[in-house]
Coordinates of C-alpha atoms in Angstrom, one line a residue:
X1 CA 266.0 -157.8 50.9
X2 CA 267.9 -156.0 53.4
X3 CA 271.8 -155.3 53.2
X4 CA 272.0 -157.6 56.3
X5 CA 270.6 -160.1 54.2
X6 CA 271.7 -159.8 50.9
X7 CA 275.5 -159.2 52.2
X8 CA 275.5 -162.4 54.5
X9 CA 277.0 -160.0 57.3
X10 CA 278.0 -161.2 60.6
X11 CA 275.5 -160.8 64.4
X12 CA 278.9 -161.0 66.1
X13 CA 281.0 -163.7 68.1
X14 CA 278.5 -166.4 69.3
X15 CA 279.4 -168.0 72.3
X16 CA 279.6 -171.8 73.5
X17 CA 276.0 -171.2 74.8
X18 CA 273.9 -170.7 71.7
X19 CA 271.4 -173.1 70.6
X20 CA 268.3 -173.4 68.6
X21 CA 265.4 -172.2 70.1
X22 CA 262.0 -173.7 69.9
X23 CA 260.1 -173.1 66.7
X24 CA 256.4 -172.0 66.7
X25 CA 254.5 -170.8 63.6
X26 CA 252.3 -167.8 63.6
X27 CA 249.2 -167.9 60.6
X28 CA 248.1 -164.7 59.6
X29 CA 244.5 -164.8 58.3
X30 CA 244.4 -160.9 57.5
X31 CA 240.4 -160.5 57.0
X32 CA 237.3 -159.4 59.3
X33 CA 233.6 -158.5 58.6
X34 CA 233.9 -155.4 59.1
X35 CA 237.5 -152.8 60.8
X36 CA 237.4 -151.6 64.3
X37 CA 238.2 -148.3 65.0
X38 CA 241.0 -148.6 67.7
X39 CA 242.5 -151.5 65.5
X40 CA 245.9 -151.3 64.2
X41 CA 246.5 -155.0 62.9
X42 CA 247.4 -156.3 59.6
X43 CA 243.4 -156.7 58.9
X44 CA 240.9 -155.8 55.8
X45 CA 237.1 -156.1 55.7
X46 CA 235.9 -159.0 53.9
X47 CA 234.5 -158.9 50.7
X48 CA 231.1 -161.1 49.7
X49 CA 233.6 -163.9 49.4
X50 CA 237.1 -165.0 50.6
X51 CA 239.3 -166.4 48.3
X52 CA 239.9 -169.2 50.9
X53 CA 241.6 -171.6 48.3
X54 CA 243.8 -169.1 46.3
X55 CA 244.9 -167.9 50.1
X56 CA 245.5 -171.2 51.4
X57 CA 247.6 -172.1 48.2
X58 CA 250.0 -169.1 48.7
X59 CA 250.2 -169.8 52.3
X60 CA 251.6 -173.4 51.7
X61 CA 253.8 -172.2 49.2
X62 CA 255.1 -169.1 51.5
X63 CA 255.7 -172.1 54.2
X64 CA 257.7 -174.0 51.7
X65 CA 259.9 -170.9 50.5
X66 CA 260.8 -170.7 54.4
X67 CA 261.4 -174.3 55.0
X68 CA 265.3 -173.6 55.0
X69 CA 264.6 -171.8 58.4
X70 CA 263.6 -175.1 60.5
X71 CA 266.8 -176.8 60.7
X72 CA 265.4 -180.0 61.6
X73 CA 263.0 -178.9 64.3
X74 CA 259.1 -179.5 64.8
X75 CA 256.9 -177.2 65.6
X76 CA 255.6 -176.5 69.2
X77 CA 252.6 -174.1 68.7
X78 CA 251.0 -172.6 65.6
X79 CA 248.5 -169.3 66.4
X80 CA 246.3 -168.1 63.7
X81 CA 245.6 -165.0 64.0
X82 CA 244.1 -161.8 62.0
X83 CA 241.7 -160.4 61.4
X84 CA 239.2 -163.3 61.9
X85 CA 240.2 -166.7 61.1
X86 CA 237.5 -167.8 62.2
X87 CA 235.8 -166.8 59.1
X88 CA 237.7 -169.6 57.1
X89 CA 236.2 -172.8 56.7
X90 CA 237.3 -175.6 58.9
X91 CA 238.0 -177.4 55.3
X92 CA 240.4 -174.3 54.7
X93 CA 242.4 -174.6 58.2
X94 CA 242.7 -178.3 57.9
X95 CA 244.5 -178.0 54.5
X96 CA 246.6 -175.3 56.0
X97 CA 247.8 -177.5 59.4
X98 CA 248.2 -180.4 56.7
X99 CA 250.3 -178.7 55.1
X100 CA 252.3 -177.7 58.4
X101 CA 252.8 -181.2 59.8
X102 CA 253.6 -182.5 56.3
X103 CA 256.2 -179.9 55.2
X104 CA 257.8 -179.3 59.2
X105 CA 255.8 -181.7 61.9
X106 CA 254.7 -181.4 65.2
X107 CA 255.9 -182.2 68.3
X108 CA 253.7 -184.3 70.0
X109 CA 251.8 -182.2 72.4
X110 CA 251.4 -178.8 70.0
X111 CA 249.5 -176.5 71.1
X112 CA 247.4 -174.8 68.5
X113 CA 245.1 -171.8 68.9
X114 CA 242.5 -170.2 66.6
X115 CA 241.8 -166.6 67.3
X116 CA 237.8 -166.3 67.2
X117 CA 234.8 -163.0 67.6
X118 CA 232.1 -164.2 68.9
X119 CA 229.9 -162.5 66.2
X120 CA 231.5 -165.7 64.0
X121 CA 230.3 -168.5 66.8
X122 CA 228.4 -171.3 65.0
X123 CA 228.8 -174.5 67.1
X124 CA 229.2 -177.1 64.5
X125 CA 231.6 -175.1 62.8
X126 CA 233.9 -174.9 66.1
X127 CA 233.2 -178.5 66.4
X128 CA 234.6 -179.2 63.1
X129 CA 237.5 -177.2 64.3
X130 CA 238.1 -179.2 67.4
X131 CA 238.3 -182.2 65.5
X132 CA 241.1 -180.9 63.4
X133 CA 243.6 -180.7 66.1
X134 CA 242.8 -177.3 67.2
X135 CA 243.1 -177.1 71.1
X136 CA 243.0 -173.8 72.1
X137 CA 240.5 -170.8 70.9
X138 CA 241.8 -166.8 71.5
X139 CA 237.7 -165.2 71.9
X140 CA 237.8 -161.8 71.2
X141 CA 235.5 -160.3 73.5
X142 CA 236.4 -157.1 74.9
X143 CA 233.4 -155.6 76.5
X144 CA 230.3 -157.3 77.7
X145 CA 228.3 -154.1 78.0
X146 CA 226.1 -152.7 74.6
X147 CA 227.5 -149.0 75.0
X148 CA 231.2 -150.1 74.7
X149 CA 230.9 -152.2 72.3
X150 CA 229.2 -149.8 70.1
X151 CA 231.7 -147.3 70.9
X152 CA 234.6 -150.1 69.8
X153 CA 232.8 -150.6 66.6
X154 CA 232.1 -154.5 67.6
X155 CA 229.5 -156.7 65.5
X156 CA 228.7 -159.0 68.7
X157 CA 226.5 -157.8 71.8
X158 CA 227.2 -159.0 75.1
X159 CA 224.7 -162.0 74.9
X160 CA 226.5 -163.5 72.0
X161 CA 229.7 -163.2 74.4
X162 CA 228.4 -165.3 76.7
X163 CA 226.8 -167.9 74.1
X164 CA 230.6 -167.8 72.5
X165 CA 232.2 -169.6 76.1
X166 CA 229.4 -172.3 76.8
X167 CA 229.4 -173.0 72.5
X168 CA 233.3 -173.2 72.5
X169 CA 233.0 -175.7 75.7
X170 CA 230.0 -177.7 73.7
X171 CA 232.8 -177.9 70.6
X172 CA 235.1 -179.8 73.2
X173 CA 237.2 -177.1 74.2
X174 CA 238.9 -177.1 77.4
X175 CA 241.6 -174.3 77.4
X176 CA 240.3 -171.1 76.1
X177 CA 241.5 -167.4 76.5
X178 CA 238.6 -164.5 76.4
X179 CA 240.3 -160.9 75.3
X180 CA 238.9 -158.0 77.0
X181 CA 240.0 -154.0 77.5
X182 CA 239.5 -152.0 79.7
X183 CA 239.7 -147.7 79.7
X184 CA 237.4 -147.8 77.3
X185 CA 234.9 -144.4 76.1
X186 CA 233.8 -143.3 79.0
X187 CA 234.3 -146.6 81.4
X188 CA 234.2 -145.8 84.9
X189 CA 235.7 -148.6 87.5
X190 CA 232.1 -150.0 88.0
X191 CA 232.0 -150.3 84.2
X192 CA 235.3 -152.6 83.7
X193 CA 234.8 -154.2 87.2
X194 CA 231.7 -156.1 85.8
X195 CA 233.4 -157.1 82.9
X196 CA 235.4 -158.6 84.8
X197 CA 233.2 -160.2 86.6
X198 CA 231.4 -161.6 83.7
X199 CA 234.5 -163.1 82.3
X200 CA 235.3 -165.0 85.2
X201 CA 232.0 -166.4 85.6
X202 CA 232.6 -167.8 81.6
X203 CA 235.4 -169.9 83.8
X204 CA 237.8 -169.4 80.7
X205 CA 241.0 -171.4 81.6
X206 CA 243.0 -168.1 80.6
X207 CA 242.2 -164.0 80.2
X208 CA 244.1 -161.1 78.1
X209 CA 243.2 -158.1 79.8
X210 CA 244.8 -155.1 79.0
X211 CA 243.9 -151.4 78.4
X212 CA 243.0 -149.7 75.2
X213 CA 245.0 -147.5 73.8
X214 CA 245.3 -145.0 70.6
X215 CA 247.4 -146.3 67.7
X216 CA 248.3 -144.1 64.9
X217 CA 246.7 -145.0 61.9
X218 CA 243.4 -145.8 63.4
X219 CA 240.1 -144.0 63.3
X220 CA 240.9 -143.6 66.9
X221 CA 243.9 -141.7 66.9
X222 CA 242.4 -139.3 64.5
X223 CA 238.8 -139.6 66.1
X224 CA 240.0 -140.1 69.9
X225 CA 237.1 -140.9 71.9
X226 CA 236.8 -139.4 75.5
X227 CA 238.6 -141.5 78.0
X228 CA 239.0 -142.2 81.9
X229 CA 241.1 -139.7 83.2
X230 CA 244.6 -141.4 85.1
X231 CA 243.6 -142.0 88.3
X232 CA 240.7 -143.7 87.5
X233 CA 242.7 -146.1 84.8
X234 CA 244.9 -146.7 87.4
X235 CA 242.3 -147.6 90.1
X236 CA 240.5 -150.1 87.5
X237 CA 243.9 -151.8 86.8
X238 CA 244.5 -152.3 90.8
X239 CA 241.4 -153.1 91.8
X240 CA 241.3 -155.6 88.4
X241 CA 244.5 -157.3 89.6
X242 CA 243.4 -157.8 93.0
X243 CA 240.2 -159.6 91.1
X244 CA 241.8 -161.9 89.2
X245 CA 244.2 -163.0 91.6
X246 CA 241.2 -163.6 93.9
X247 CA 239.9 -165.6 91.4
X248 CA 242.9 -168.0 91.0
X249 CA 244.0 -166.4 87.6
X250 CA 247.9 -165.3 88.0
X251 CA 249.5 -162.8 86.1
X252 CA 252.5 -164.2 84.3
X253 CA 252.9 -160.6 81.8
X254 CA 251.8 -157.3 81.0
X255 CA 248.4 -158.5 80.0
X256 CA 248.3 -161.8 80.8
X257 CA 246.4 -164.1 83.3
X258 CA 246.2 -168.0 83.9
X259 CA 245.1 -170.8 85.7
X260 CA 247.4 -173.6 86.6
X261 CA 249.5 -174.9 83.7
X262 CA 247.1 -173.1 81.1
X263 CA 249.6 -170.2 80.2
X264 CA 249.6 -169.3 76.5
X265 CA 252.6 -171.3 75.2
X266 CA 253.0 -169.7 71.7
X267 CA 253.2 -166.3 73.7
X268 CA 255.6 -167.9 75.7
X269 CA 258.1 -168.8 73.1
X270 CA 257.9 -164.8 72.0
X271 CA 258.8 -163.7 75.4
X272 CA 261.4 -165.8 75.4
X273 CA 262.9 -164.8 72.3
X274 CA 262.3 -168.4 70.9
X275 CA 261.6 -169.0 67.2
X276 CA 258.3 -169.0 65.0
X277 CA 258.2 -168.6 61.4
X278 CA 255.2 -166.3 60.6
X279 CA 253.4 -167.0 56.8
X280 CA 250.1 -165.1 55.5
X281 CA 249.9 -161.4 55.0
X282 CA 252.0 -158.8 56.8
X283 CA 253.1 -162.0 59.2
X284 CA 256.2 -161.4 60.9
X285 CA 259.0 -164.0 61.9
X286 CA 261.8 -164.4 64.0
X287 CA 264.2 -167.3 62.8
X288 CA 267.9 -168.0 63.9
X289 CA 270.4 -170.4 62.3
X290 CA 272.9 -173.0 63.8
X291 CA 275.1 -170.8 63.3
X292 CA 274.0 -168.0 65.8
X293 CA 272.8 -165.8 63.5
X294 CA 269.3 -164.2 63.9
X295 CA 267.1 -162.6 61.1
X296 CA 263.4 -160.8 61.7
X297 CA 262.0 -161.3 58.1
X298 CA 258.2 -159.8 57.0
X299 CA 256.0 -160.4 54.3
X300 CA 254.3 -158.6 51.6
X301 CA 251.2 -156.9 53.7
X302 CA 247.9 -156.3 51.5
X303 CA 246.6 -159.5 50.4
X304 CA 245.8 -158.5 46.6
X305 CA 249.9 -158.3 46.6
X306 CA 250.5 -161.6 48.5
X307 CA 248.7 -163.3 46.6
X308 CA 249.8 -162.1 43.3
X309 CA 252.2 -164.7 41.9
X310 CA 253.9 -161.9 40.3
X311 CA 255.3 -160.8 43.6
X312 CA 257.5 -161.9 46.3
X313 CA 255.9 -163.5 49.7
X314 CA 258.8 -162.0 51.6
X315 CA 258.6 -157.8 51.5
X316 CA 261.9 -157.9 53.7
X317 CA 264.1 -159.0 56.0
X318 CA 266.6 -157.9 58.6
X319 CA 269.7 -159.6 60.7
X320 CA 269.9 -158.6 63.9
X321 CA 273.5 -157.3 65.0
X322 CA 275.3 -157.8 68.1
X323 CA 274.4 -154.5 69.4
X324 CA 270.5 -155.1 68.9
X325 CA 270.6 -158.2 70.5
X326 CA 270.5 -156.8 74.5
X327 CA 267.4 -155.1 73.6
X328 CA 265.4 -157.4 71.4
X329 CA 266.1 -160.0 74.4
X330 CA 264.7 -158.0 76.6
X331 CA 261.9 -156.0 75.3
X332 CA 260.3 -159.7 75.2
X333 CA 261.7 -161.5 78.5
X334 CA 261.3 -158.4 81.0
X335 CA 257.3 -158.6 80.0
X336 CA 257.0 -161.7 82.3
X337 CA 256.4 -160.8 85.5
X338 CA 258.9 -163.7 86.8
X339 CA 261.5 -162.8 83.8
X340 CA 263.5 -165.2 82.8
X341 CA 267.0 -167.5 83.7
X342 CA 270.3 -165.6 83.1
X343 CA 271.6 -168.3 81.2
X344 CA 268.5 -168.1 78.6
X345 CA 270.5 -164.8 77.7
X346 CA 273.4 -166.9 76.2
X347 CA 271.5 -169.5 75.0
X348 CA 269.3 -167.6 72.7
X349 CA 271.3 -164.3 71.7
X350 CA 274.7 -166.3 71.5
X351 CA 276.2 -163.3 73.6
X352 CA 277.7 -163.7 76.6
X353 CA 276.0 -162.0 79.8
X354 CA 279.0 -160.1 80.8
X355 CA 278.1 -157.8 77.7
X356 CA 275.3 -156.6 79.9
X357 CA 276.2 -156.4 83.0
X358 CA 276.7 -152.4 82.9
X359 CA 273.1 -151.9 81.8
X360 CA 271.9 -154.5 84.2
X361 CA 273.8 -152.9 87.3
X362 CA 272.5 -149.9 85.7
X363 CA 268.9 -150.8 85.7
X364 CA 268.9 -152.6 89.5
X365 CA 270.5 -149.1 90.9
X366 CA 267.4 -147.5 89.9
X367 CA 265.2 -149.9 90.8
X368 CA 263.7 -151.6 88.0
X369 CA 265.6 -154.6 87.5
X370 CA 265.4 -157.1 90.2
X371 CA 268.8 -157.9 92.0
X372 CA 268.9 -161.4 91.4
X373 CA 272.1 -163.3 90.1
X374 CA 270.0 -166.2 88.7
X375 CA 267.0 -164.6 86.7
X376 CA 266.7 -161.6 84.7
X377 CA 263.3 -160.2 85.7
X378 CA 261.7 -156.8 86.6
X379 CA 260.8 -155.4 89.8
X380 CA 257.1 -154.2 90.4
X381 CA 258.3 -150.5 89.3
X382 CA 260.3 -152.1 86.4
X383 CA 256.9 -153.6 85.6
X384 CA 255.0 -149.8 85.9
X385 CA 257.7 -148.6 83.8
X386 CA 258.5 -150.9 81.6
X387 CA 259.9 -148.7 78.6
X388 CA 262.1 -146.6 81.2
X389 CA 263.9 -150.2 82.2
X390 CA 263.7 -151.1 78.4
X391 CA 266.4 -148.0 77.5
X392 CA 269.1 -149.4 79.8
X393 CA 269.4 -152.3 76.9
X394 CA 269.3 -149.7 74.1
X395 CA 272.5 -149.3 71.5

């Protein structure tokens, strides 16, 4: 536990404003068949078998130790996410939302999304998840072309891709998202243009498109591939935006592109700086108190530890101080291309928006921040440089 924690300190004078955000909970499933090599998640390569119930019986009991965190509310979305949850049985997830509705509760239109590879697509099984409540599936597809995938270490070709949309529709799903990169090995605009292509024609109600990029700790960022030079990863993400939009999907973040009304609400609640509480592996959570006070807690990350009963769920935890407050805000809310209301300021850090009106004056005299007295959102070179506008809101 942290000093914040352990010493019960203070995030500062809350103002009239604060209240609870909404809550969300975040599922970490930390397993895959088999580690890709730009991949810097919380994820392991699966063994011959997973030891579904033992995992499912920590997470429950994880959820329960955190129980003090929901203050009465129900939960809005749940994501789970790894790895591959799609690996777990649908028996497995059902006991797990169970336990989520029975131990919190849902509101009443909760959305709940499944993060999926195509390489784990079997149709009955996604049926079976449908019928559990799960609404919304995350496939991770990436690349439709043989050479990239290869080069991103993927199990699935770009047939199975394809097969992955029409099977997820045939399980009754109606809102999915398709993940894809681009400035991949050697991609040249043609290249991530027909991805793109491809993913529209899947008519997904939703697409995370985003460029890759070398984390430390990957076998990429010891290993870097060879990759398209600047001008060309700018002309892919123009001419890429220009597509989408073409095609009726409107950017709403960084990465992000919907339909009408289909935008990822779990996301949503990160970017702005709502609540989730985040159990499994390595899962991190962001939980606030009546009181105004805000804590980032994590758990224990390799799953031999999390699920030894010998050890702690929780790994750590940290309260957020008055003084991180204008940047945590931010770094979430000034990723939405629209930003957010200046009153959501307030209302969710419990500070009052006269303690940043210097960096905000700051930030619009150099262009970055939209001069606009009734949302707090960048302009298109705020958007470009994000992490330049980010450092106006530093302590």
């Amino acid at each position: 536990m942290s000093q914040a924690g352990s010493h019960g300190l203070d995030a500062g004078p809350v103002v009239s404003g604060f209240r609870l955000p909404p809550l969300s909970a975040y599922v970490h499933i930390p397993w895959c068949v088999r580690k890709c090599p730009y991949c810097d998640f919380n994820s392991h390569a699966a063994g011959p078998e997973l030891p579904e119930d033992a995992y499912v019986e920590a997470l429950l009991a994880d959820l329960k130790a955190d129980e003090r965190h929901v203050h009465g509310r129900k939960l809005t979305s749940i994501f789970f996410g790894g790895g591959t949850p799609s690996l777990f049985s649908a028996s497995a997830l059902g006991h797990i939302l169970e336990g989520l509705e029975r131990q919190v509760g849902f509101e009443h239109d909760i959305e709940i999304t499944l993060e999926a590879n195509p390489g784990t697509f079997e149709q009955a099984k996604f049926a079976d998840y449908r019928s559990l409540g799960i609404n919304r599936l995350s496939i991770g597809v990436q690349s439709f072309q043989a050479e990239k995938l290869k080069a991103l270490g993927r199990i699935h070709d770009g047939d199975e891709a394809v097969r992955a949309a029409d099977m997820a529709r045939k399980a009754g799903f109606d809102n999915f998202n398709l993940d894809l990169m681009h400035g991949l090995p050697q991609q040249s605009v043609a290249d991530a243009l027909a991805d793109l292509e491809q993913a529209i024609a899947l008519n997904p109600t939703h697409l995370s498109w985003y460029q890759l990029t070398m984390e430390p700790n990957t076998v990429f960022w010891s290993q870097p591939p060879e990759l398209p030079e600047d001008d060309a990863l700018w002309e892919i993400q123009e001419a890429g935006q220009a597509r989408l939009a073409e095609a009726g999907f409107v950017q709403y973040e960084t990465s992000a592109y919907a339909r009408d009304g289909k935008r990822a609400r779990h996301n949503l609640n990160y970017w702005t700086f709502g609540d989730f509480l985040g159990i499994g592996a390595g899962a991190h959570a962001k939980l606030s108190s009546p009181e105004g006070r805000i804590l980032r807690t994590w758990k224990t990350r390799l799953p031999k530890d999390y699920l030894n009963p010998d050890k702690p769920f929780q790994a750590g935890e940290r309260l957020l101080e008055a003084d991180d407050l204008p940047f945590e805000f931010m770094m979430n809310a000034l990723r939405l291309v629209e930003g957010v209301p200046s009153s959501l300021y307030e209302e969710r850090t419990g500070q009052p928006l006269q303690s940043i009106a210097e960096a905000c004056r700051e930030a619009r005299a150099k262009g970055l921040l939209a001069d606009d007295n009734e949302r707090l959102r960048p302009t298109e070179r705020g958007q470009l440089f994000l992490n330049d506008l980010l450092q106006h809101f530093l302590a």
